[in-house]
PDB file of C-alpha atoms in Angstrom:
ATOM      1  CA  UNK A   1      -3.703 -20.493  -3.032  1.00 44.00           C
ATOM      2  CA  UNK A   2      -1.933 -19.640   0.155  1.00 48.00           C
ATOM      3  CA  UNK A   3      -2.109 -16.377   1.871  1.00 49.00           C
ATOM      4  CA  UNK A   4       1.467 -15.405   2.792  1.00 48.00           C
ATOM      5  CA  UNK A   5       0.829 -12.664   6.046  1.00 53.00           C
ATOM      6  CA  UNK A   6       2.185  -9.367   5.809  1.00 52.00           C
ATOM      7  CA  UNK A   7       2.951  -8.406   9.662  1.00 54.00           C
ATOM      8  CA  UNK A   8       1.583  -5.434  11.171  1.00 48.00           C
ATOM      9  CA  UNK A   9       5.815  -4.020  11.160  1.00 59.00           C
ATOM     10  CA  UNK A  10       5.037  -3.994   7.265  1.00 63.00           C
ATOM     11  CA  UNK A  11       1.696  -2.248   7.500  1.00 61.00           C
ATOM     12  CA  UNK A  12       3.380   0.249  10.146  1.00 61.00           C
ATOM     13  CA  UNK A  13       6.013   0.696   7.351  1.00 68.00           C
ATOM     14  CA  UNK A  14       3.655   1.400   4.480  1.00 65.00           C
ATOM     15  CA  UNK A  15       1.673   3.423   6.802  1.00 61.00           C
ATOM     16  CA  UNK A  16       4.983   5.803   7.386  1.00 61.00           C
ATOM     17  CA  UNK A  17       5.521   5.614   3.506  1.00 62.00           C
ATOM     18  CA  UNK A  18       2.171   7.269   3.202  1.00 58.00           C
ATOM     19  CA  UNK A  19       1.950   9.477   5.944  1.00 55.00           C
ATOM     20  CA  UNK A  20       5.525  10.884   3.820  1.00 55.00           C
ATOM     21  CA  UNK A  21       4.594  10.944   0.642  1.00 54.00           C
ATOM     22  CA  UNK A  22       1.800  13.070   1.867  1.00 48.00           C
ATOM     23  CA  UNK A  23       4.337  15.504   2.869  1.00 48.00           C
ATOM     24  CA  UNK A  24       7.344  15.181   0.213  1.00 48.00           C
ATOM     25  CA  UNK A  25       6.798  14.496  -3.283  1.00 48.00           C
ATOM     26  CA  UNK A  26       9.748  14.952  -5.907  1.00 57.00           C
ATOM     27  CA  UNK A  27       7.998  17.091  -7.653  1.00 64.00           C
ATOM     28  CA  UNK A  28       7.631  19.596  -5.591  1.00 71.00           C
ATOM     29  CA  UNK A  29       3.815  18.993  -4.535  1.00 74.00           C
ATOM     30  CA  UNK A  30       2.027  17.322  -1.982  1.00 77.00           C
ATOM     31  CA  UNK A  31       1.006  13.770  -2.708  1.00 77.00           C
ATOM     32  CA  UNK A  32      -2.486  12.881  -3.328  1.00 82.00           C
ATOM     33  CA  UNK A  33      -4.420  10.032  -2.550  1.00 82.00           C
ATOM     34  CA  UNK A  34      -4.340   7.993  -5.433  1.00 85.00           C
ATOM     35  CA  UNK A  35      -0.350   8.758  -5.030  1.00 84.00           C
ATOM     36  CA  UNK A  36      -0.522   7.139  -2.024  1.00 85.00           C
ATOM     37  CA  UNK A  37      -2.523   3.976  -2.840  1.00 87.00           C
ATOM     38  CA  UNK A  38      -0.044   3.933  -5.703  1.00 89.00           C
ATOM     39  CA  UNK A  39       2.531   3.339  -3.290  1.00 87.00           C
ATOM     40  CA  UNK A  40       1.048   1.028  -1.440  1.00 87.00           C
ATOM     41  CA  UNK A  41      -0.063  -0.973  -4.339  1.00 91.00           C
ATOM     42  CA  UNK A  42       3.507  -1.169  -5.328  1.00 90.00           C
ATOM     43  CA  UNK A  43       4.582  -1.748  -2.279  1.00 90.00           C
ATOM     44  CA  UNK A  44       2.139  -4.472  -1.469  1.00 91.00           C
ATOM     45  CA  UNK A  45       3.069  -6.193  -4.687  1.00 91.00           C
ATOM     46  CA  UNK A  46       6.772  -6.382  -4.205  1.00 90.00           C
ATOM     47  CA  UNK A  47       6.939  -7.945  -0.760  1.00 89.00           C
ATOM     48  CA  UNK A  48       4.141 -10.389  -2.086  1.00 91.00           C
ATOM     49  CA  UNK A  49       6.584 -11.214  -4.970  1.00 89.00           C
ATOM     50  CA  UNK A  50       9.749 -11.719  -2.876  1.00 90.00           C
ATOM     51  CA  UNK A  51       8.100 -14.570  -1.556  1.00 91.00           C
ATOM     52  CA  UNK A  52       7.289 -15.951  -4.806  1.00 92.00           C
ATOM     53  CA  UNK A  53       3.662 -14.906  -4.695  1.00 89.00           C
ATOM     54  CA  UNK A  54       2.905 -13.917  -8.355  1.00 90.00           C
ATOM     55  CA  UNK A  55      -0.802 -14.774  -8.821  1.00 93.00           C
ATOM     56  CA  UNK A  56      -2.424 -11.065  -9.936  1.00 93.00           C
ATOM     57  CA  UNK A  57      -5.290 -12.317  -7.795  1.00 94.00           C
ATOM     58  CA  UNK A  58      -3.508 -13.042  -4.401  1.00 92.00           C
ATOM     59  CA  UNK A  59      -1.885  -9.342  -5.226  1.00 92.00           C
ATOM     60  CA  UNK A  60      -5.197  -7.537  -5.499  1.00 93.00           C
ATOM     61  CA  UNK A  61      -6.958  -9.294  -2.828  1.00 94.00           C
ATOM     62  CA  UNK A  62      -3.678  -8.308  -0.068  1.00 92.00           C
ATOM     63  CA  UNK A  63      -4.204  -4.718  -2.033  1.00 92.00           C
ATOM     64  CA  UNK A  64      -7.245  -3.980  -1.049  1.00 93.00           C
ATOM     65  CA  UNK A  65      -6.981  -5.595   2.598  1.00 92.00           C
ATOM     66  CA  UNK A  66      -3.220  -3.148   3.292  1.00 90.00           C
ATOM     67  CA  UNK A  67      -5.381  -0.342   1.231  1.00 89.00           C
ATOM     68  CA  UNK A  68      -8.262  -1.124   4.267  1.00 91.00           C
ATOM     69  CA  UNK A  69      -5.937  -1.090   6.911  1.00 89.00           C
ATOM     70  CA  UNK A  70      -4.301   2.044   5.936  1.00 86.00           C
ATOM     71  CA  UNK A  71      -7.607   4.080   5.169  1.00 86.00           C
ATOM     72  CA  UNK A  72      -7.206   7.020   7.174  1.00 83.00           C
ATOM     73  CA  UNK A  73      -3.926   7.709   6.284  1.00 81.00           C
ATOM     74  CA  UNK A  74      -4.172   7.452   3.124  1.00 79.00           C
ATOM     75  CA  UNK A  75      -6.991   9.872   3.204  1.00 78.00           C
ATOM     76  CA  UNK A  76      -4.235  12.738   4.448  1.00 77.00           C
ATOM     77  CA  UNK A  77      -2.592  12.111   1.421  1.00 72.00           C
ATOM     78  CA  UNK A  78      -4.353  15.629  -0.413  1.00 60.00           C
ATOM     79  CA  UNK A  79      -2.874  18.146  -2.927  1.00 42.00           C
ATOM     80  CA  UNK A  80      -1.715  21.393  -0.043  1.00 44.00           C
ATOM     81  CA  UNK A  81      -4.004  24.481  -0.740  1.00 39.00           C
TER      82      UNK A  81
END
């Protein structure tokens, strides 16, 4: 199976759709954390499958590296008080 990279622009871009959804959600709260690793998930697994990487596996394993990278800010992502 080959690893297709994900460059760090795409990590700085999931790392900006995090650091927002922490601050806007549609419904009117403030993301949470498993919000945000939702997005990224999703995220993660769409830009694997646009280059016709499908295998659940590779998806998981680049999941949990981008979910690695993006630790810290995905830790901001909490319900506001």
């Amino acid at each position: 199976m080959r690893e297709i990279p994900i460059g760090w622009s795409t990590v700085a871009d999931l790392a900006a759709a995090v650091l927002l959804a922490g601050t806007v959600c549609g419904c009117g709260r403030r993301a949470t954390e498993v919000d945000c690793q939702l997005i990224v998930d999703k995220s993660v697994e769409l830009q694997l499958r646009d280059t016709n990487q499908t295998s659940a596996e590779a998806i998981e394993k680049r999941e949990e590296q981008v979910r690695a990278e993006l630790q810290d800010e995905m830790k901001s992502c909490e319900v506001a008080a």
